Amino acid sequence: MEHVIIIGTGCAGYTAAIYTARANLTPLIISGTQPGGQLTTTTEVENFPGFPEGIMGSEMMMNMQKQSEKFGARIQYATVESISKNTDNSFSVKLGDEILQAKTVIIATGAAPKHLGLPKERELIGRGLTSCATCDGAFYRDVPVAVIGGGDSACEEASFLTRFASKVYLIHRRGELRASKIMADRALGNPKIEPVWNSGITEYLTNDKGEMRGVKLQNLVDGSESELEVDCVFVAIGHVPNSGFVSGLVDLDLNGYIIQNPGRTSTKTPGLFAAGDVADHYYRQAITAAGQGCAAALEAERYLADIE
Ligand code: NAP
């Protein structure tokens, strides 16, 4: 029986692992399908405190892995299919044919940004296609960029990007934004933001280095096509939390995010904690995920002390 199983190897999972390992709980981490999490898909991370020169996302995640292993965390490269609660209040964690037992489980499986499903998407990530203005906006100074989406995220990203870009096209599939009025007014009132209504991206256009150089657009009302030259496209059409495997033991909100107890990382099931983007649609930052990983570790430690 494990003291703690941590599911996920992003910032939340590794931080939870460092803390629980240093508390002598020898955590077992289950990697998930994307070892290292979302930061492995970005290039340089400039906003994580402690790295004044910035650090590559993948290097930061390798460092977190090393740091957790140094204190005794173990990593199993597998994907969790489901979690169930046993009669003694411990948990069964199912990975294919193997079933692991643990007294506590920390779910840190993150969220995946939604993409449009167009060709070249994978190759373009980090080369002019991203889902994080906070992470990558500063790389696109004095050049035109586009944001796709019409919700709060799209408006927030577009407004933020006006600090750097020469122009921000806000491409939305309808003729009005879904965003809250205050965020929509802020975006539409910004002279650097030009809305492109009733339009969808049908193709990403690349230069001879394989980097983004623009998009092909289709007007969804009259069917007309056009091209827009931009150096980067920020996709803000929502995220999907990776919470599907844990149904029953936790409550999910309408968008599938795990609902934590107020001000805590604990969930409605004692001994089961959630940290990072799988439970947080609001901040969605590496540092806030790491903070929640730390909180979940401390709560798991206290829970174990209480039951033992
Ligand atoms: P969202 O509210 O679900 O909006 C997604 C947007 O993307 C919608 O405008 C949608 O179009 C569009 N979209 C979805 N699929 C698309 C597709 N395949 N092609 C083109 N467009 C597509 O997501 P979000 O903006 O990420 O916000 C998620 C939650 O976080 C919301 O509750 C939001 O209020 C909250 N949030 C809050 C803040 C803040 O308060 N500071 C900041 C960010 C997010 P339609 O409008 O046509 O459906």
GROMACS .gro file of C-alpha atoms and ligand atoms in nm:
model
  356
    1MET     CA    1   0.000   0.000   0.000
    2GLU     CA    2   0.141   0.337  -0.107
    3HIS     CA    3   0.113   0.639   0.123
    4VAL     CA    4   0.046   0.863  -0.173
    5ILE     CA    5   0.000   0.824  -0.545
    6ILE     CA    6   0.032   1.141  -0.750
    7ILE     CA    7  -0.127   1.132  -1.093
    8GLY     CA    8   0.035   1.369  -1.339
    9THR     CA    9   0.382   1.504  -1.405
   10GLY     CA   10   0.322   1.874  -1.465
   11CYS     CA   11   0.413   2.152  -1.222
   12ALA     CA   12   0.142   2.051  -0.973
   13GLY     CA   13   0.235   1.682  -0.976
   14TYR     CA   14   0.610   1.730  -0.940
   15THR     CA   15   0.572   1.993  -0.668
   16ALA     CA   16   0.341   1.760  -0.475
   17ALA     CA   17   0.603   1.487  -0.527
   18ILE     CA   18   0.891   1.702  -0.396
   19TYR     CA   19   0.698   1.793  -0.084
   20THR     CA   20   0.562   1.445  -0.008
   21ALA     CA   21   0.903   1.288  -0.081
   22ARG     CA   22   1.075   1.529   0.159
   23ALA     CA   23   0.811   1.428   0.415
   24ASN     CA   24   0.933   1.068   0.380
   25LEU     CA   25   0.616   0.947   0.211
   26THR     CA   26   0.805   0.804  -0.092
   27PRO     CA   27   0.534   0.907  -0.340
   28LEU     CA   28   0.463   0.710  -0.654
   29ILE     CA   29   0.401   0.937  -0.953
   30ILE     CA   30   0.204   0.813  -1.252
   31SER     CA   31   0.331   1.000  -1.556
   32GLY     CA   32   0.018   1.024  -1.771
   33THR     CA   33   0.019   1.052  -2.148
   34GLN     CA   34   0.220   1.374  -2.162
   35PRO     CA   35   0.516   1.341  -1.922
   36GLY     CA   36   0.615   1.689  -1.806
   37GLY     CA   37   0.273   1.834  -1.883
   38GLN     CA   38   0.181   2.147  -2.077
   39LEU     CA   39   0.515   2.323  -2.026
   40THR     CA   40   0.688   2.066  -2.244
   41THR     CA   41   0.489   2.210  -2.536
   42THR     CA   42   0.610   2.565  -2.485
   43THR     CA   43   0.955   2.710  -2.554
   44GLU     CA   44   1.104   2.948  -2.302
   45VAL     CA   45   0.943   3.011  -1.964
   46GLU     CA   46   1.018   3.366  -1.853
   47ASN     CA   47   0.768   3.413  -1.572
   48PHE     CA   48   0.856   3.137  -1.326
   49PRO     CA   49   1.030   3.313  -1.035
   50GLY     CA   50   1.394   3.221  -0.983
   51PHE     CA   51   1.497   3.208  -1.349
   52PRO     CA   52   1.600   3.563  -1.442
   53GLU     CA   53   1.731   3.448  -1.780
   54GLY     CA   54   1.425   3.229  -1.844
   55ILE     CA   55   1.436   2.853  -1.884
   56MET     CA   56   1.311   2.617  -2.153
   57GLY     CA   57   0.983   2.454  -2.047
   58SER     CA   58   1.111   2.102  -2.106
   59GLU     CA   59   1.431   2.171  -1.908
   60MET     CA   60   1.230   2.307  -1.617
   61MET     CA   61   1.017   1.993  -1.610
   62MET     CA   62   1.325   1.768  -1.625
   63ASN     CA   63   1.469   1.962  -1.331
   64MET     CA   64   1.146   1.916  -1.135
   65GLN     CA   65   1.156   1.544  -1.210
   66LYS     CA   66   1.520   1.517  -1.093
   67GLN     CA   67   1.442   1.717  -0.780
   68SER     CA   68   1.151   1.489  -0.688
   69GLU     CA   69   1.355   1.172  -0.758
   70LYS     CA   70   1.645   1.303  -0.551
   71PHE     CA   71   1.417   1.290  -0.245
   72GLY     CA   72   1.284   0.944  -0.321
   73ALA     CA   73   0.984   0.991  -0.552
   74ARG     CA   74   0.934   0.709  -0.804
   75ILE     CA   75   0.784   0.749  -1.148
   76GLN     CA   76   0.580   0.491  -1.329
   77TYR     CA   77   0.520   0.562  -1.698
   78ALA     CA   78   0.155   0.472  -1.734
   79THR     CA   79  -0.192   0.619  -1.765
   80VAL     CA   80  -0.460   0.588  -1.500
   81GLU     CA   81  -0.787   0.442  -1.623
   82SER     CA   82  -0.991   0.488  -1.308
   83ILE     CA   83  -0.981   0.535  -0.931
   84SER     CA   84  -1.213   0.369  -0.683
   85LYS     CA   85  -1.246   0.379  -0.309
   86ASN     CA   86  -1.193   0.064  -0.101
   87THR     CA   87  -1.394  -0.033   0.208
   88ASP     CA   88  -1.101   0.068   0.433
   89ASN     CA   89  -1.106   0.420   0.277
   90SER     CA   90  -0.789   0.358   0.078
   91PHE     CA   91  -0.791   0.386  -0.302
   92SER     CA   92  -0.746   0.147  -0.592
   93VAL     CA   93  -0.578   0.310  -0.889
   94LYS     CA   94  -0.624   0.111  -1.209
   95LEU     CA   95  -0.359   0.122  -1.482
   96GLY     CA   96  -0.451  -0.130  -1.748
   97ASP     CA   97  -0.420  -0.474  -1.588
   98GLU     CA   98  -0.233  -0.343  -1.286
   99ILE     CA   99  -0.415  -0.213  -0.980
  100LEU     CA  100  -0.223  -0.006  -0.725
  101GLN     CA  101  -0.337   0.067  -0.370
  102ALA     CA  102  -0.282   0.398  -0.190
  103LYS     CA  103  -0.396   0.570   0.126
  104THR     CA  104  -0.414   0.907  -0.051
  105VAL     CA  105  -0.424   1.018  -0.412
  106ILE     CA  106  -0.334   1.358  -0.554
  107ILE     CA  107  -0.487   1.424  -0.895
  108ALA     CA  108  -0.269   1.663  -1.093
  109THR     CA  109  -0.361   1.567  -1.446
  110GLY     CA  110  -0.392   1.921  -1.581
  111ALA     CA  111  -0.596   2.040  -1.874
  112ALA     CA  112  -0.540   2.035  -2.243
  113PRO     CA  113  -0.596   2.347  -2.450
  114LYS     CA  114  -0.847   2.288  -2.725
  115HIS     CA  115  -0.717   2.325  -3.078
  116LEU     CA  116  -0.894   2.366  -3.409
  117GLY     CA  117  -0.783   2.030  -3.549
  118LEU     CA  118  -0.620   2.179  -3.860
  119PRO     CA  119  -0.321   2.029  -4.043
  120LYS     CA  120   0.032   2.131  -3.927
  121GLU     CA  121  -0.088   2.207  -3.573
  122ARG     CA  122   0.160   1.982  -3.393
  123GLU     CA  123   0.458   2.111  -3.590
  124LEU     CA  124   0.356   2.473  -3.538
  125ILE     CA  125   0.326   2.464  -3.160
  126GLY     CA  126   0.609   2.685  -3.034
  127ARG     CA  127   0.668   2.814  -3.388
  128GLY     CA  128   0.388   3.063  -3.408
  129LEU     CA  129   0.102   2.862  -3.260
  130THR     CA  130   0.034   2.871  -2.889
  131SER     CA  131  -0.243   2.875  -2.632
  132CYS     CA  132  -0.075   3.097  -2.375
  133ALA     CA  133  -0.031   3.471  -2.424
  134THR     CA  134   0.120   3.508  -2.078
  135CYS     CA  135   0.387   3.253  -2.171
  136ASP     CA  136   0.463   3.352  -2.530
  137GLY     CA  137   0.325   3.702  -2.593
  138ALA     CA  138   0.653   3.879  -2.524
  139PHE     CA  139   0.819   3.690  -2.811
  140TYR     CA  140   0.598   3.872  -3.062
  141ARG     CA  141   0.696   4.237  -3.033
  142ASP     CA  142   0.598   4.485  -3.303
  143VAL     CA  143   0.445   4.220  -3.529
  144PRO     CA  144   0.079   4.139  -3.603
  145VAL     CA  145  -0.073   3.842  -3.421
  146ALA     CA  146  -0.417   3.681  -3.407
  147VAL     CA  147  -0.626   3.541  -3.125
  148ILE     CA  148  -0.903   3.296  -3.204
  149GLY     CA  149  -1.201   3.267  -2.972
  150GLY     CA  150  -1.472   3.492  -2.835
  151GLY     CA  151  -1.474   3.415  -2.463
  152ASP     CA  152  -1.309   3.576  -2.161
  153SER     CA  153  -0.981   3.400  -2.237
  154ALA     CA  154  -0.968   3.531  -2.593
  155CYS     CA  155  -1.043   3.887  -2.478
  156GLU     CA  156  -0.793   3.866  -2.195
  157GLU     CA  157  -0.523   3.724  -2.422
  158ALA     CA  158  -0.594   3.985  -2.692
  159SER     CA  159  -0.579   4.273  -2.443
  160PHE     CA  160  -0.257   4.139  -2.293
  161LEU     CA  161  -0.097   4.096  -2.635
  162THR     CA  162  -0.147   4.464  -2.722
  163ARG     CA  163   0.149   4.533  -2.492
  164PHE     CA  164   0.377   4.370  -2.744
  165ALA     CA  165   0.218   4.317  -3.084
  166SER     CA  166   0.175   4.590  -3.344
  167LYS     CA  167  -0.180   4.467  -3.405
  168VAL     CA  168  -0.404   4.195  -3.262
  169TYR     CA  169  -0.675   4.042  -3.479
  170LEU     CA  170  -0.951   3.886  -3.268
  171ILE     CA  171  -1.102   3.617  -3.488
  172HIS     CA  172  -1.441   3.490  -3.376
  173ARG     CA  173  -1.683   3.253  -3.542
  174ARG     CA  174  -1.988   3.463  -3.454
  175GLY     CA  175  -2.084   3.831  -3.474
  176GLU     CA  176  -2.076   3.889  -3.099
  177LEU     CA  177  -1.846   3.786  -2.818
  178ARG     CA  178  -1.933   3.533  -2.552
  179ALA     CA  179  -1.704   3.711  -2.305
  180SER     CA  180  -1.834   3.907  -2.005
  181LYS     CA  181  -1.924   4.266  -2.093
  182ILE     CA  182  -1.634   4.418  -1.906
  183MET     CA  183  -1.374   4.200  -2.079
  184ALA     CA  184  -1.541   4.240  -2.419
  185ASP     CA  185  -1.561   4.620  -2.383
  186ARG     CA  186  -1.198   4.636  -2.279
  187ALA     CA  187  -1.087   4.432  -2.580
  188LEU     CA  188  -1.310   4.603  -2.835
  189GLY     CA  189  -1.221   4.946  -2.699
  190ASN     CA  190  -0.851   4.887  -2.754
  191PRO     CA  191  -0.736   5.056  -3.076
  192LYS     CA  192  -0.476   4.783  -3.138
  193ILE     CA  193  -0.741   4.508  -3.143
  194GLU     CA  194  -0.932   4.453  -3.467
  195PRO     CA  195  -1.221   4.205  -3.448
  196VAL     CA  196  -1.269   3.970  -3.740
  197TRP     CA  197  -1.631   3.863  -3.704
  198ASN     CA  198  -1.810   3.554  -3.831
  199SER     CA  199  -1.485   3.395  -3.938
  200GLY     CA  200  -1.301   3.071  -3.895
  201ILE     CA  201  -0.941   2.974  -3.967
  202THR     CA  202  -0.931   2.710  -4.238
  203GLU     CA  203  -0.555   2.682  -4.280
  204TYR     CA  204  -0.232   2.782  -4.107
  205LEU     CA  205   0.013   2.932  -4.357
  206THR     CA  206   0.384   2.876  -4.302
  207ASN     CA  207   0.708   3.027  -4.430
  208ASP     CA  208   0.998   2.821  -4.569
  209LYS     CA  209   1.127   2.760  -4.213
  210GLY     CA  210   0.797   2.604  -4.116
  211GLU     CA  211   0.698   2.899  -3.896
  212MET     CA  212   0.358   3.067  -3.890
  213ARG     CA  213   0.326   3.347  -4.145
  214GLY     CA  214  -0.051   3.384  -4.159
  215VAL     CA  215  -0.390   3.222  -4.173
  216LYS     CA  216  -0.650   3.151  -4.435
  217LEU     CA  217  -0.994   3.265  -4.321
  218GLN     CA  218  -1.344   3.180  -4.424
  219ASN     CA  219  -1.633   3.414  -4.361
  220LEU     CA  220  -1.900   3.188  -4.214
  221VAL     CA  221  -2.188   3.408  -4.332
  222ASP     CA  222  -2.109   3.457  -4.701
  223GLY     CA  223  -1.845   3.186  -4.747
  224SER     CA  224  -1.583   3.427  -4.883
  225GLU     CA  225  -1.216   3.349  -4.824
  226SER     CA  226  -0.927   3.576  -4.733
  227GLU     CA  227  -0.574   3.565  -4.591
  228LEU     CA  228  -0.433   3.746  -4.291
  229GLU     CA  229  -0.061   3.790  -4.229
  230VAL     CA  230   0.029   3.721  -3.866
  231ASP     CA  231   0.342   3.591  -3.694
  232CYS     CA  232   0.156   3.402  -3.424
  233VAL     CA  233  -0.189   3.261  -3.358
  234PHE     CA  234  -0.305   3.237  -2.998
  235VAL     CA  235  -0.578   2.977  -2.971
  236ALA     CA  236  -0.823   3.061  -2.692
  237ILE     CA  237  -1.122   2.838  -2.757
  238GLY     CA  238  -1.123   2.679  -2.415
  239HIS     CA  239  -0.949   2.398  -2.227
  240VAL     CA  240  -1.051   2.044  -2.147
  241PRO     CA  241  -0.958   1.934  -1.794
  242ASN     CA  242  -0.820   1.580  -1.781
  243SER     CA  243  -1.072   1.463  -1.523
  244GLY     CA  244  -1.272   1.199  -1.712
  245PHE     CA  245  -1.116   0.903  -1.528
  246VAL     CA  246  -1.223   1.008  -1.181
  247SER     CA  247  -1.599   1.025  -1.206
  248GLY     CA  248  -1.802   0.952  -0.894
  249LEU     CA  249  -1.540   1.030  -0.630
  250VAL     CA  250  -1.529   1.403  -0.703
  251ASP     CA  251  -1.778   1.663  -0.817
  252LEU     CA  252  -1.706   1.828  -1.150
  253ASP     CA  253  -1.826   2.171  -1.258
  254LEU     CA  254  -2.012   2.219  -1.586
  255ASN     CA  255  -1.683   2.232  -1.779
  256GLY     CA  256  -1.542   1.920  -1.616
  257TYR     CA  257  -1.307   2.089  -1.364
  258ILE     CA  258  -1.274   1.910  -1.030
  259ILE     CA  259  -1.445   2.100  -0.750
  260GLN     CA  260  -1.218   2.137  -0.446
  261ASN     CA  261  -1.342   2.210  -0.095
  262PRO     CA  262  -1.342   2.589  -0.040
  263GLY     CA  263  -0.988   2.721   0.010
  264ARG     CA  264  -0.839   2.369   0.002
  265THR     CA  265  -0.717   2.112  -0.247
  266SER     CA  266  -0.921   1.838  -0.079
  267THR     CA  267  -1.229   1.710  -0.259
  268LYS     CA  268  -1.558   1.563  -0.141
  269THR     CA  269  -1.382   1.228  -0.091
  270PRO     CA  270  -1.149   1.232   0.212
  271GLY     CA  271  -0.794   1.139   0.111
  272LEU     CA  272  -0.844   1.246  -0.251
  273PHE     CA  273  -0.687   1.579  -0.348
  274ALA     CA  274  -0.681   1.778  -0.671
  275ALA     CA  275  -0.418   2.033  -0.770
  276GLY     CA  276  -0.339   2.252  -1.067
  277ASP     CA  277  -0.521   2.301  -1.396
  278VAL     CA  278  -0.750   1.998  -1.354
  279ALA     CA  279  -0.920   2.200  -1.080
  280ASP     CA  280  -0.834   2.557  -1.179
  281HIS     CA  281  -0.976   2.725  -1.487
  282TYR     CA  282  -0.906   3.070  -1.350
  283TYR     CA  283  -0.530   3.119  -1.312
  284ARG     CA  284  -0.388   2.831  -1.519
  285GLN     CA  285  -0.024   2.928  -1.457
  286ALA     CA  286   0.276   2.705  -1.390
  287ILE     CA  287   0.345   2.883  -1.064
  288THR     CA  288  -0.014   2.858  -0.937
  289ALA     CA  289  -0.023   2.489  -1.030
  290ALA     CA  290   0.303   2.439  -0.840
  291GLY     CA  291   0.152   2.624  -0.543
  292GLN     CA  292  -0.151   2.394  -0.545
  293GLY     CA  293   0.077   2.091  -0.570
  294CYS     CA  294   0.251   2.206  -0.255
  295ALA     CA  295  -0.083   2.265  -0.081
  296ALA     CA  296  -0.211   1.920  -0.181
  297ALA     CA  297   0.106   1.757  -0.046
  298LEU     CA  298   0.072   1.934   0.288
  299GLU     CA  299  -0.297   1.842   0.311
  300ALA     CA  300  -0.225   1.478   0.221
  301GLU     CA  301   0.050   1.467   0.484
  302ARG     CA  302  -0.188   1.600   0.750
  303TYR     CA  303  -0.463   1.361   0.642
  304LEU     CA  304  -0.222   1.067   0.676
  305ALA     CA  305  -0.108   1.187   1.018
  306ASP     CA  306  -0.473   1.206   1.126
  307ILE     CA  307  -0.572   0.857   1.007
  308GLU     CA  308  -0.257   0.693   1.135
  309NAP     P1  309  -1.524   2.974  -2.329
  309NAP     O1  310  -1.597   3.074  -2.242
  309NAP     O2  311  -1.580   2.838  -2.341
  309NAP     O3  312  -1.512   3.040  -2.472
  309NAP     C1  313  -1.459   2.969  -2.578
  309NAP     C2  314  -1.471   3.054  -2.704
  309NAP     O4  315  -1.411   2.984  -2.811
  309NAP     C3  316  -1.617   3.084  -2.743
  309NAP     O5  317  -1.628   3.216  -2.790
  309NAP     C4  318  -1.643   2.983  -2.855
  309NAP     O6  319  -1.730   3.031  -2.954
  309NAP     C5  320  -1.506   2.969  -2.915
  309NAP     N1  321  -1.488   2.836  -2.973
  309NAP     C6  322  -1.505   2.716  -2.912
  309NAP     N2  323  -1.475   2.616  -2.996
  309NAP     C7  324  -1.439   2.675  -3.113
  309NAP     C8  325  -1.397   2.626  -3.238
  309NAP     N3  326  -1.387   2.494  -3.262
  309NAP     N4  327  -1.367   2.715  -3.337
  309NAP     C9  328  -1.377   2.848  -3.314
  309NAP     N5  329  -1.416   2.902  -3.197
  309NAP    C10  330  -1.447   2.815  -3.098
  309NAP     O7  331  -1.373   2.952  -2.280
  309NAP     P2  332  -1.272   3.054  -2.209
  309NAP     O8  333  -1.277   3.188  -2.272
  309NAP     O9  334  -1.141   2.982  -2.201
  309NAP    O10  335  -1.331   3.066  -2.062
  309NAP    C11  336  -1.349   2.949  -1.982
  309NAP    C12  337  -1.397   2.990  -1.843
  309NAP    O11  338  -1.294   3.062  -1.775
  309NAP    C13  339  -1.516   3.084  -1.850
  309NAP    O12  340  -1.599   3.057  -1.742
  309NAP    C14  341  -1.455   3.221  -1.833
  309NAP    O13  342  -1.545   3.317  -1.781
  309NAP    C15  343  -1.340   3.191  -1.738
  309NAP     N6  344  -1.232   3.290  -1.755
  309NAP    C16  345  -1.234   3.399  -1.673
  309NAP    C17  346  -1.137   3.495  -1.688
  309NAP    C18  347  -1.139   3.613  -1.597
  309NAP    O14  348  -1.240   3.636  -1.535
  309NAP     N7  349  -1.030   3.685  -1.586
  309NAP    C19  350  -1.037   3.481  -1.785
  309NAP    C20  351  -1.040   3.369  -1.869
  309NAP    C21  352  -1.138   3.273  -1.853
  309NAP     P3  353  -1.887   3.056  -2.924
  309NAP    O15  354  -1.893   3.182  -2.846
  309NAP    O16  355  -1.945   3.067  -3.060
  309NAP    O17  356  -1.933   2.935  -2.850
   0.00000   0.00000   0.00000
